[in-house]
Short mmCIF file of C-alpha atoms in Angstrom, two decimals:
data_model
loop_
_atom_site.label_atom_id
_atom_site.label_comp_id
_atom_site.label_asym_id
_atom_site.label_seq_id
_atom_site.Cartn_x
_atom_site.Cartn_y
_atom_site.Cartn_z
CA GLU A 1 -46.89 31.13 4.50
CA ALA A 2 -46.15 29.20 7.71
CA VAL A 3 -46.84 25.94 5.88
CA ARG A 4 -44.45 26.95 3.11
CA LEU A 5 -41.74 27.78 5.66
CA GLN A 6 -42.24 24.37 7.24
CA GLU A 7 -42.08 22.64 3.84
CA ALA A 8 -38.81 24.47 3.19
CA GLY A 9 -37.47 22.95 6.41
CA GLN A 10 -37.34 26.33 8.15
CA ALA A 11 -40.14 25.83 10.69
CA SER A 12 -40.42 22.84 13.01
CA GLU A 13 -43.98 23.30 14.21
CA ILE A 14 -46.96 25.46 13.28
CA VAL A 15 -49.35 26.43 16.07
CA VAL A 16 -52.55 28.17 14.98
CA VAL A 17 -54.48 30.35 17.41
CA SER A 18 -57.96 31.85 17.29
CA LEU A 19 -59.88 33.89 19.81
CA GLY A 20 -63.62 34.13 20.21
CA VAL A 21 -66.72 31.99 20.55
CA SER A 22 -66.58 28.18 20.35
CA ALA A 23 -67.56 28.28 16.66
CA CYS A 24 -64.00 29.51 16.00
CA GLN A 25 -63.03 25.83 16.32
CA GLU A 26 -64.19 25.44 12.71
CA VAL A 27 -61.73 28.13 11.63
CA LEU A 28 -58.95 26.35 13.48
CA ARG A 29 -59.85 22.99 11.89
CA THR A 30 -59.55 24.65 8.48
CA ALA A 31 -56.06 25.90 9.38
CA LEU A 32 -55.14 22.42 10.64
CA ALA A 33 -56.36 20.98 7.34
CA MET A 34 -54.12 23.45 5.51
CA GLY A 35 -51.13 22.08 7.39
CA ALA A 36 -50.91 23.53 10.90
CA ASP A 37 -49.77 21.00 13.54
CA ARG A 38 -51.91 21.98 16.50
CA ALA A 39 -54.39 24.63 17.52
CA ILE A 40 -55.23 26.81 20.50
CA LEU A 41 -58.63 28.45 20.98
CA VAL A 42 -58.95 31.23 23.51
CA GLU A 43 -62.66 30.93 24.12
CA THR A 44 -64.75 33.93 25.16
CA ASP A 45 -68.11 35.46 24.35
CA ALA A 46 -66.72 38.95 24.97
CA GLU A 47 -66.43 41.45 22.13
CA LEU A 48 -62.71 41.35 21.34
CA GLN A 49 -61.06 44.56 20.16
CA PRO A 50 -57.52 44.60 18.72
CA LEU A 51 -55.79 45.57 22.00
CA ALA A 52 -57.43 42.67 23.84
CA VAL A 53 -56.57 40.27 21.02
CA ALA A 54 -52.96 41.48 21.08
CA LYS A 55 -52.75 40.96 24.86
CA LEU A 56 -54.22 37.47 24.61
CA LEU A 57 -51.84 36.59 21.78
CA ALA A 58 -48.91 37.99 23.77
CA ALA A 59 -49.87 35.64 26.62
CA VAL A 60 -50.02 32.68 24.21
CA VAL A 61 -46.64 33.69 22.74
CA ALA A 62 -45.16 33.78 26.25
CA ARG A 63 -46.35 30.17 26.75
CA GLU A 64 -45.39 28.80 23.34
CA GLN A 65 -42.21 30.82 22.60
CA PRO A 66 -42.52 30.77 18.79
CA GLY A 67 -39.69 32.09 16.62
CA LEU A 68 -42.00 33.87 14.19
CA ILE A 69 -45.55 35.16 14.63
CA LEU A 70 -47.66 35.56 11.48
CA LEU A 71 -50.95 37.48 11.28
CA GLY A 72 -53.06 39.01 8.52
CA LYS A 73 -52.70 42.75 8.03
CA GLN A 74 -56.37 43.48 8.72
CA ALA A 75 -59.71 41.79 9.31
CA ILE A 76 -62.24 42.62 6.59
CA ASP A 77 -65.02 43.21 9.13
CA ASP A 78 -63.55 45.78 11.54
CA ASP A 79 -60.88 46.92 9.02
CA ALA A 80 -58.70 48.02 11.99
CA ASN A 81 -55.23 46.91 10.83
CA GLN A 82 -53.87 47.09 14.40
CA THR A 83 -53.45 43.69 16.07
CA GLY A 84 -50.01 42.71 14.71
CA GLN A 85 -48.50 46.11 15.48
CA MET A 86 -49.93 46.03 19.01
CA LEU A 87 -48.66 42.51 19.58
CA ALA A 88 -45.14 43.50 18.48
CA ALA A 89 -45.24 46.43 20.90
CA LEU A 90 -46.33 44.20 23.79
CA LEU A 91 -43.60 41.66 22.98
CA GLY A 92 -41.01 44.41 22.46
CA CYS A 93 -39.97 42.85 19.17
CA GLY A 94 -39.66 43.99 15.56
CA GLN A 95 -42.64 44.19 13.20
CA GLY A 96 -42.84 43.54 9.47
CA THR A 97 -46.29 44.75 8.45
CA PHE A 98 -48.00 44.42 5.02
CA ALA A 99 -45.49 41.75 4.01
CA SER A 100 -45.34 40.63 0.40
CA LYS A 101 -42.17 38.54 0.84
CA VAL A 102 -40.73 36.79 3.87
CA THR A 103 -37.26 35.21 3.96
CA LEU A 104 -35.91 33.50 7.06
CA GLY A 105 -32.23 33.85 7.87
CA ALA A 106 -30.15 32.74 10.85
CA GLY A 107 -31.93 34.37 13.77
CA THR A 108 -33.46 36.99 11.52
CA VAL A 109 -36.32 37.45 9.09
CA THR A 110 -36.17 39.73 6.05
CA VAL A 111 -39.53 41.20 5.12
CA THR A 112 -40.46 43.08 1.96
CA ARG A 113 -43.30 45.44 2.82
CA GLU A 114 -45.96 47.06 0.67
CA ILE A 115 -45.73 50.81 1.31
CA ASP A 116 -47.53 53.72 -0.37
CA GLY A 117 -44.78 54.54 -2.84
CA GLY A 118 -43.66 50.99 -3.65
CA LEU A 119 -41.76 48.42 -1.60
CA GLU A 120 -39.50 48.56 1.44
CA THR A 121 -37.32 45.85 2.97
CA VAL A 122 -36.52 45.49 6.66
CA GLU A 123 -34.53 42.92 8.58
CA LEU A 124 -35.85 41.88 11.99
CA ASP A 125 -34.31 39.83 14.78
CA LEU A 126 -36.35 36.77 15.77
CA PRO A 127 -38.76 36.49 17.40
CA ALA A 128 -40.66 38.97 15.23
CA VAL A 129 -44.22 39.73 14.20
CA VAL A 130 -45.10 39.70 10.49
CA THR A 131 -48.49 40.69 9.05
CA SER A 132 -49.29 39.47 5.56
CA ASP A 133 -50.48 41.51 2.62
CA LEU A 134 -52.68 39.94 -0.08
CA ARG A 135 -49.62 39.71 -2.30
CA LEU A 136 -47.69 37.37 0.00
CA ASN A 137 -48.93 34.17 -1.63
CA GLU A 138 -51.91 32.29 -3.02
CA PRO A 139 -53.50 30.13 -0.30
CA ARG A 140 -54.04 26.51 -1.30
CA TYR A 141 -57.33 24.69 -1.36
CA VAL A 142 -57.92 22.19 1.39
CA LYS A 143 -58.25 18.59 0.25
CA LEU A 144 -60.76 16.15 1.76
CA PRO A 145 -58.22 13.69 3.25
CA ASN A 146 -56.57 16.62 5.03
CA ILE A 147 -59.91 17.69 6.49
CA MET A 148 -60.29 14.17 7.91
CA LYS A 149 -56.75 14.23 9.32
CA ALA A 150 -57.33 17.69 10.81
CA LYS A 151 -60.09 16.27 13.00
CA LYS A 152 -57.51 14.22 14.85
CA LYS A 153 -55.01 17.01 15.42
CA PRO A 154 -54.83 18.51 18.94
CA LEU A 155 -56.97 21.56 19.75
CA GLU A 156 -56.48 23.10 23.18
CA VAL A 157 -59.09 25.46 24.68
CA LEU A 158 -58.00 28.26 27.00
CA THR A 159 -59.83 31.21 28.56
CA PRO A 160 -58.77 34.86 28.92
CA ALA A 161 -58.82 34.37 32.71
CA ALA A 162 -56.39 31.43 32.44
CA LEU A 163 -54.06 33.72 30.44
CA GLY A 164 -54.48 36.52 33.00
CA VAL A 165 -55.92 38.99 30.47
CA ASP A 166 -58.97 41.24 30.87
CA PRO A 167 -60.52 41.35 27.38
CA ALA A 168 -63.04 44.14 28.16
CA PRO A 169 -63.58 46.48 25.17
CA ARG A 170 -61.99 49.93 25.45
CA LEU A 171 -63.99 51.53 22.66
CA LYS A 172 -67.74 51.89 23.04
CA THR A 173 -69.73 51.65 19.82
CA LEU A 174 -72.41 54.34 20.01
CA LYS A 175 -74.10 53.56 16.70
CA VAL A 176 -73.69 51.90 13.34
CA GLU A 177 -75.42 53.21 10.25
CA GLU A 178 -75.41 52.95 6.48
CA PRO A 179 -73.32 55.53 4.69
CA PRO A 180 -75.22 58.05 2.56
CA ARG A 181 -76.19 56.57 -0.78
CA ARG A 182 -75.02 58.11 -4.03
CA ALA A 183 -77.79 59.44 -6.25
CA ALA A 184 -78.29 57.36 -9.39
CA GLY A 185 -76.30 58.60 -12.36
CA ILE A 186 -77.08 58.73 -16.05
CA ARG A 187 -75.91 56.82 -19.11
CA VAL A 188 -74.36 58.87 -21.86
CA ALA A 189 -74.39 57.62 -25.43
CA THR A 190 -71.20 59.11 -26.83
CA VAL A 191 -67.78 60.38 -25.81
CA ALA A 192 -68.79 63.86 -26.98
CA GLU A 193 -71.77 63.83 -24.63
CA LEU A 194 -69.54 62.64 -21.75
CA VAL A 195 -67.04 65.44 -22.32
CA ASP A 196 -69.89 67.96 -22.48
CA LYS A 197 -71.33 66.72 -19.17
CA LEU A 198 -67.96 66.78 -17.44
CA LYS A 199 -67.24 70.30 -18.68
CA HIS A 200 -70.60 71.93 -18.17
CA ALA A 201 -72.84 69.92 -15.82
CA ALA A 202 -70.20 68.55 -13.43
CA GLN A 203 -67.54 71.22 -14.15
CA VAL A 204 -64.70 68.87 -13.22
CA ILE A 205 -62.54 69.28 -16.34
CA MET B 1 -54.55 69.83 26.58
CA ALA B 2 -52.79 69.98 23.26
CA VAL B 3 -53.12 67.55 20.35
CA LEU B 4 -50.11 65.96 18.63
CA VAL B 5 -49.96 65.16 14.92
CA ILE B 6 -47.20 62.81 13.76
CA ALA B 7 -45.85 64.22 10.49
CA GLU B 8 -45.40 61.91 7.52
CA HIS B 9 -42.48 62.92 5.36
CA ASP B 10 -39.48 61.64 3.39
CA ASN B 11 -36.91 63.80 5.24
CA HIS B 12 -37.15 66.40 2.44
CA SER B 13 -40.80 67.34 2.18
CA LEU B 14 -43.94 67.07 4.26
CA LYS B 15 -46.50 64.61 2.80
CA PRO B 16 -49.84 66.33 2.04
CA ALA B 17 -51.63 63.70 4.17
CA THR B 18 -50.12 65.37 7.25
CA ARG B 19 -52.09 68.55 6.52
CA HIS B 20 -55.35 66.56 6.45
CA SER B 21 -54.42 65.21 9.89
CA VAL B 22 -53.80 68.77 11.12
CA SER B 23 -57.40 69.67 10.11
CA ALA B 24 -58.69 66.64 12.01
CA ALA B 25 -56.56 67.60 15.02
CA ALA B 26 -58.10 71.08 15.05
CA GLN B 27 -61.49 69.40 15.60
CA CYS B 28 -60.22 67.61 18.73
CA GLY B 29 -59.92 70.89 20.69
CA GLY B 30 -56.69 72.28 22.12
CA GLU B 31 -53.49 73.55 20.51
CA VAL B 32 -52.19 71.56 17.55
CA HIS B 33 -48.55 70.47 17.78
CA VAL B 34 -46.71 68.51 15.07
CA LEU B 35 -43.90 66.02 15.66
CA VAL B 36 -41.31 65.81 12.89
CA ALA B 37 -39.01 62.87 13.60
CA GLY B 38 -36.46 62.22 10.88
CA SER B 39 -32.86 62.52 9.84
CA GLY B 40 -31.69 65.66 8.05
CA SER B 41 -35.27 66.82 8.21
CA ALA B 42 -34.93 70.54 9.02
CA ALA B 43 -36.81 71.48 5.82
CA VAL B 44 -39.73 69.30 6.90
CA ALA B 45 -39.88 70.96 10.33
CA ALA B 46 -39.82 74.37 8.63
CA ALA B 47 -42.67 73.33 6.30
CA ALA B 48 -44.70 71.97 9.23
CA ALA B 49 -44.26 75.29 11.06
CA GLN B 50 -45.87 77.07 8.08
CA VAL B 51 -49.02 74.94 8.11
CA ALA B 52 -52.04 76.99 9.16
CA GLY B 53 -53.25 76.15 12.66
CA VAL B 54 -50.04 74.58 13.94
CA VAL B 55 -48.86 76.18 17.20
CA LYS B 56 -45.68 74.22 17.87
CA VAL B 57 -43.39 71.83 15.96
CA LEU B 58 -41.38 69.27 17.91
CA HIS B 59 -38.32 68.28 15.90
CA ALA B 60 -36.42 65.10 16.71
CA ASP B 61 -33.56 64.68 14.27
CA ALA B 62 -31.41 61.56 14.51
CA ALA B 63 -30.10 58.81 12.27
CA ALA B 64 -32.42 56.39 14.10
CA TYR B 65 -35.44 58.13 12.53
CA ALA B 66 -34.19 58.17 8.91
CA HIS B 67 -36.56 55.43 7.74
CA ALA B 68 -39.49 55.89 10.12
CA LEU B 69 -39.07 52.47 11.70
CA PRO B 70 -41.89 52.05 14.23
CA GLU B 71 -39.51 50.23 16.58
CA ALA B 72 -37.66 53.58 16.99
CA LEU B 73 -40.52 56.06 16.61
CA ALA B 74 -43.13 54.41 18.85
CA PRO B 75 -41.13 54.76 22.10
CA LEU B 76 -40.34 58.41 21.24
CA ILE B 77 -44.03 59.20 20.70
CA ALA B 78 -45.18 57.21 23.71
CA GLY B 79 -42.71 59.22 25.80
CA LEU B 80 -44.30 62.49 24.61
CA ALA B 81 -47.88 61.27 24.99
CA GLY B 82 -48.36 62.37 28.60
CA GLY B 83 -48.77 65.99 27.53
CA TYR B 84 -51.41 65.32 24.89
CA SER B 85 -55.13 64.48 24.77
CA HIS B 86 -54.92 63.03 21.24
CA LEU B 87 -52.23 61.54 19.00
CA LEU B 88 -53.00 61.57 15.28
CA ALA B 89 -51.30 60.40 12.10
CA PRO B 90 -52.44 59.88 8.52
CA ALA B 91 -54.11 56.50 7.83
CA SER B 92 -51.39 55.75 5.28
CA ALA B 93 -48.99 52.79 5.32
CA PHE B 94 -46.82 54.98 7.59
CA GLY B 95 -49.54 55.81 10.14
CA LYS B 96 -51.08 52.34 10.13
CA ASN B 97 -47.70 50.78 10.78
CA LEU B 98 -46.83 53.15 13.62
CA LEU B 99 -49.82 54.23 15.68
CA PRO B 100 -51.19 50.86 16.86
CA ARG B 101 -47.70 50.17 18.23
CA VAL B 102 -47.79 53.50 20.08
CA ALA B 103 -51.28 52.75 21.44
CA ALA B 104 -50.21 49.36 22.79
CA LEU B 105 -47.18 50.90 24.52
CA LEU B 106 -49.60 53.34 26.21
CA ASP B 107 -52.17 50.58 26.91
CA VAL B 108 -54.93 52.47 25.10
CA ALA B 109 -57.19 51.56 22.18
CA ALA B 110 -56.51 52.96 18.72
CA VAL B 111 -59.16 54.16 16.29
CA SER B 112 -58.30 53.51 12.63
CA ASP B 113 -59.35 55.46 9.54
CA VAL B 114 -61.34 58.20 11.26
CA ILE B 115 -63.53 60.13 8.78
CA ALA B 116 -65.36 62.48 11.16
CA ILE B 117 -64.96 63.80 14.72
CA PRO B 118 -68.41 64.72 16.13
CA ALA B 119 -66.92 65.29 19.63
CA PRO B 120 -63.37 65.15 21.05
CA ASP B 121 -63.95 61.61 22.37
CA THR B 122 -66.23 60.42 19.55
CA PHE B 123 -65.11 59.27 16.13
CA VAL B 124 -66.74 57.94 12.97
CA ARG B 125 -64.99 55.22 10.97
CA PRO B 126 -66.02 52.92 8.14
CA ILE B 127 -66.15 49.16 8.73
CA TYR B 128 -67.08 46.23 6.46
CA ALA B 129 -65.32 47.75 3.43
CA GLY B 130 -67.09 51.06 3.90
CA ASN B 131 -70.58 49.57 3.84
CA VAL B 132 -71.22 50.55 7.46
CA LEU B 133 -70.20 53.63 9.43
CA ALA B 134 -69.47 53.03 13.11
CA THR B 135 -69.46 55.83 15.68
CA VAL B 136 -67.18 54.93 18.59
CA GLN B 137 -66.37 56.59 21.88
CA ALA B 138 -62.85 56.29 23.30
CA GLY B 139 -62.58 56.65 27.07
CA ASP B 140 -58.81 56.23 27.34
CA SER B 141 -56.46 59.20 27.15
CA PRO B 142 -54.65 59.94 24.98
CA ARG B 143 -56.95 59.01 22.11
CA VAL B 144 -54.85 57.49 19.34
CA LEU B 145 -56.25 57.99 15.84
CA THR B 146 -55.29 57.42 12.24
CA VAL B 147 -57.01 59.91 9.97
CA ARG B 148 -58.45 59.13 6.55
CA GLY B 149 -57.37 62.12 4.47
CA THR B 150 -60.49 62.06 2.33
CA GLY B 151 -62.61 62.87 5.40
CA PHE B 152 -60.90 66.18 6.22
CA ALA B 153 -59.85 69.11 4.00
CA ALA B 154 -56.10 69.77 4.04
CA ALA B 155 -54.96 72.62 6.30
CA ALA B 156 -53.36 75.42 4.25
CA ALA B 157 -49.64 74.83 3.64
CA THR B 158 -48.87 78.44 4.54
CA GLY B 159 -50.16 81.02 6.99
CA GLY B 160 -48.86 79.38 10.16
CA SER B 161 -45.87 80.54 12.16
CA ALA B 162 -45.27 77.82 14.71
CA ALA B 163 -42.27 77.75 16.98
CA ILE B 164 -39.85 74.89 16.26
CA GLU B 165 -38.54 73.16 19.37
CA ALA B 166 -35.74 70.61 19.03
CA ILE B 167 -36.30 67.59 21.24
CA ALA B 168 -33.92 64.86 22.25
CA ALA B 169 -34.01 61.63 20.28
CA GLY B 170 -34.58 58.28 21.96
CA PRO B 171 -32.53 55.13 21.43
CA ALA B 172 -32.24 53.46 18.02
CA ALA B 173 -34.64 50.72 17.00
CA VAL B 174 -34.00 47.44 18.76
CA GLY B 175 -34.28 44.33 16.65
CA ALA B 176 -35.15 46.04 13.36
CA ARG B 177 -33.00 47.40 10.55
CA PHE B 178 -33.88 49.16 7.30
CA VAL B 179 -32.45 47.30 4.32
CA GLY B 180 -33.69 49.19 1.26
CA ALA B 181 -36.62 50.54 -0.71
CA GLU B 182 -37.87 50.26 -4.27
CA LEU B 183 -40.09 53.22 -4.98
CA SER B 184 -42.23 53.63 -8.07
CA VAL B 185 -41.08 56.66 -10.02
CA SER B 186 -43.84 58.70 -11.59
CA GLU B 187 -44.18 62.17 -13.05
CA ARG B 188 -47.88 62.10 -12.30
CA PRO B 189 -49.55 63.41 -9.14
CA GLU B 190 -49.68 61.14 -6.09
CA LEU B 191 -52.84 59.00 -6.09
CA THR B 192 -54.18 60.04 -2.70
CA ALA B 193 -53.74 63.74 -3.45
CA ALA B 194 -54.76 63.82 -7.13
CA ARG B 195 -57.70 65.95 -8.33
CA VAL B 196 -58.43 63.52 -11.15
CA ILE B 197 -57.76 59.75 -11.24
CA VAL B 198 -57.98 57.42 -14.23
CA SER B 199 -58.16 53.81 -13.04
CA GLY B 200 -57.97 50.56 -14.97
CA GLY B 201 -59.13 47.04 -14.24
CA ARG B 202 -58.96 43.57 -15.70
CA GLY B 203 -60.71 44.86 -18.84
CA LEU B 204 -57.44 46.48 -19.94
CA GLY B 205 -56.16 42.98 -20.72
CA SER B 206 -52.44 43.73 -20.34
CA GLY B 207 -49.89 46.04 -18.80
CA GLU B 208 -49.07 47.53 -22.23
CA ASN B 209 -52.68 48.62 -22.64
CA PHE B 210 -52.34 50.83 -19.56
CA ALA B 211 -50.59 53.21 -21.98
CA LEU B 212 -54.10 54.14 -23.15
CA LEU B 213 -54.94 55.29 -19.63
CA GLU B 214 -51.64 57.08 -19.24
CA ALA B 215 -52.30 59.08 -22.41
CA LEU B 216 -55.71 60.06 -21.04
CA ALA B 217 -54.26 60.81 -17.60
CA ASP B 218 -51.66 63.11 -19.18
CA LYS B 219 -54.40 65.11 -20.88
CA LEU B 220 -56.23 65.53 -17.56
CA GLY B 221 -53.21 65.99 -15.29
CA ALA B 222 -54.48 62.88 -13.55
CA ALA B 223 -52.98 60.09 -11.46
CA VAL B 224 -53.34 56.49 -12.66
CA GLY B 225 -54.90 53.87 -10.37
CA ALA B 226 -55.94 50.25 -10.69
CA SER B 227 -58.24 47.59 -9.31
CA ARG B 228 -56.88 44.59 -7.43
CA ALA B 229 -57.55 42.44 -10.50
CA ALA B 230 -55.21 44.58 -12.58
CA VAL B 231 -52.53 44.50 -9.88
CA ASP B 232 -52.78 40.75 -9.33
CA ALA B 233 -52.57 40.18 -13.08
CA GLY B 234 -49.27 42.09 -12.99
CA TYR B 235 -50.41 44.94 -15.27
CA VAL B 236 -49.25 47.61 -12.79
CA PRO B 237 -47.39 47.73 -9.43
CA ASN B 238 -49.26 47.20 -6.15
CA ASP B 239 -49.03 50.80 -5.04
CA TYR B 240 -51.50 51.69 -7.84
CA GLN B 241 -54.25 49.73 -6.09
CA VAL B 242 -57.39 51.61 -5.06
CA GLY B 243 -59.69 49.80 -2.63
CA GLN B 244 -60.27 48.33 0.83
CA THR B 245 -56.75 46.97 1.07
CA GLY B 246 -55.11 49.55 -1.18
CA LYS B 247 -55.43 53.31 -1.21
CA VAL B 248 -58.60 55.24 -0.38
CA VAL B 249 -59.11 58.19 -2.70
CA ALA B 250 -61.75 60.89 -3.14
CA PRO B 251 -60.77 62.99 -6.16
CA GLN B 252 -62.99 65.49 -7.96
CA LEU B 253 -63.20 63.10 -10.90
CA TYR B 254 -62.65 59.32 -10.90
CA ILE B 255 -62.74 57.57 -14.26
CA ALA B 256 -63.08 53.78 -13.91
CA VAL B 257 -62.12 51.96 -17.09
CA GLY B 258 -62.73 48.23 -17.48
CA ILE B 259 -63.47 47.90 -13.74
CA SER B 260 -66.54 45.89 -12.74
CA GLY B 261 -66.94 47.64 -9.39
CA ALA B 262 -66.51 44.93 -6.73
CA ILE B 263 -67.29 45.99 -3.14
CA GLN B 264 -63.59 46.00 -2.25
CA HIS B 265 -62.84 48.46 -5.05
CA LEU B 266 -65.82 50.72 -4.30
CA ALA B 267 -64.55 50.96 -0.69
CA GLY B 268 -61.59 52.90 -2.01
CA MET B 269 -63.27 55.39 -4.36
CA LYS B 270 -66.98 55.84 -3.75
CA ASP B 271 -66.51 59.19 -2.00
CA SER B 272 -65.17 60.70 -5.24
CA LYS B 273 -67.15 63.80 -6.29
CA VAL B 274 -67.90 62.64 -9.84
CA ILE B 275 -67.51 59.03 -10.99
CA VAL B 276 -67.37 58.05 -14.65
CA ALA B 277 -67.52 54.40 -15.70
CA ILE B 278 -66.46 53.07 -19.08
CA ASN B 279 -67.31 49.39 -19.41
CA LYS B 280 -68.63 47.06 -22.08
CA ASP B 281 -70.84 45.21 -19.59
CA ALA B 282 -73.99 47.30 -19.10
CA GLU B 283 -74.79 45.26 -15.96
CA ALA B 284 -71.46 45.93 -14.21
CA PRO B 285 -72.00 47.11 -10.60
CA ILE B 286 -69.76 50.14 -11.23
CA PHE B 287 -72.69 51.74 -13.11
CA GLN B 288 -74.69 51.82 -9.85
CA VAL B 289 -72.29 54.37 -8.35
CA ALA B 290 -71.26 56.16 -11.56
CA ASP B 291 -72.59 59.65 -12.21
CA TYR B 292 -71.91 59.17 -15.91
CA GLY B 293 -71.75 55.76 -17.51
CA LEU B 294 -70.58 54.96 -21.00
CA VAL B 295 -71.20 51.42 -22.24
CA GLY B 296 -68.83 50.24 -24.93
CA ASP B 297 -65.38 49.02 -25.87
CA LEU B 298 -62.73 50.83 -23.86
CA PHE B 299 -60.17 50.30 -26.63
CA GLU B 300 -62.26 52.58 -28.86
CA LEU B 301 -63.74 54.91 -26.25
CA VAL B 302 -60.61 55.80 -24.26
CA PRO B 303 -58.56 56.96 -27.28
CA GLU B 304 -61.63 58.85 -28.50
CA LEU B 305 -61.95 60.56 -25.12
CA THR B 306 -58.23 61.43 -25.16
CA ARG B 307 -58.62 62.98 -28.61
CA ALA B 308 -61.75 64.87 -27.55
CA LEU B 309 -59.77 66.51 -24.74
CA SER B 310 -56.96 67.64 -27.04
#
């Protein structure tokens, strides 16, 4: 979405940030190949939970002073859906979460949000934090020449200490386990048999 | 210490998800209080006071809270937090939008999508699209949680007699304004609260063909859901989506029609009591979680099923 805003002449520079181990450089190179101008890696081996990520991003925002901060709505590993909201709180700015449409105005951004009953639109003063829903757009494929060009784009490496943030986890994971498995079901041959099972065996209709 | 539940509502009625959060709150120990922040929301406060197990309702009524903007609500809640061991809200779009902002204002971690509370500081939540359950311990106080409704039975809507205490509203949202909303209008039950759900996927082939599912849903008093494929193809609006990034449901009966059963979809429905799959592909992964599977053409089988229920 940032690249599209830049192509529309609405963004002057796109800075892409990642936090984590040095292998995250690959992720940043991919973003540079998609069209970002420069990258910042906050390098740490620590387990980063959303509050720590939000604090580190807030420190980067304080340095870079962007007009708009874009994040995904949730990571598909921890499924937390927290970082963007926490970042907005720390910055004291507006938040447009689960965005399916983003329109920049003069000093404002209008965000259409996916909510449980449909859609909602809010207008936020810039700077603002926006988290993207799947519906926002269709990401483009990266082309080979752009991958080559991305290798030459600047990538700065910082540390949590340099940003003055303690990234220590606040939640302690006691255990992880597989959820209980469902017992194998049966195949029915006809609709009549299905209705019979639902009425008498399962008693759900 | 008491526990505070943030009520989800539309200024007229209390959303059922709030009552699931009240049940979760009861497991945290301490009195359960409910915050109703809204505009013209006296009926909601009255309904919250009736919910079994609720001891006190805090009612903040101001124009600033009309649209539940987190920029206005989060400072109000953070200001109340000192008196509470836990802050809870439903893990709906409302709760997910609001509570992480509250947690950051309080400089505490938040725990999303809690499905069980083994101890007041220990919470179970699904990660990796529900393929792993993580048990986490939160040292910070207050503990800030969003509650997955399917993990906790709803507290009874009546039987309580909580005192309603009006509290002062905070300042209006800074930097954020509500513009408008486009809500899907449906006569059918709400997806997350429905007893029966009929869901369609890419196999339906078009939006018009969803009429087949609607006819079946009407016979069963069911809600209609969809897979991401059906939403992305434009067959139905986004708020129909069941899955990791859509709604998480656990009805008594879930009928998956023309849905292959990708991991992201299963994350949203595999805790349903009985799952029925109707699919022409006998190898579709949905059959691995279905209690009853019917292999065949949905365009013949669904109308036949609708007729059989008449």
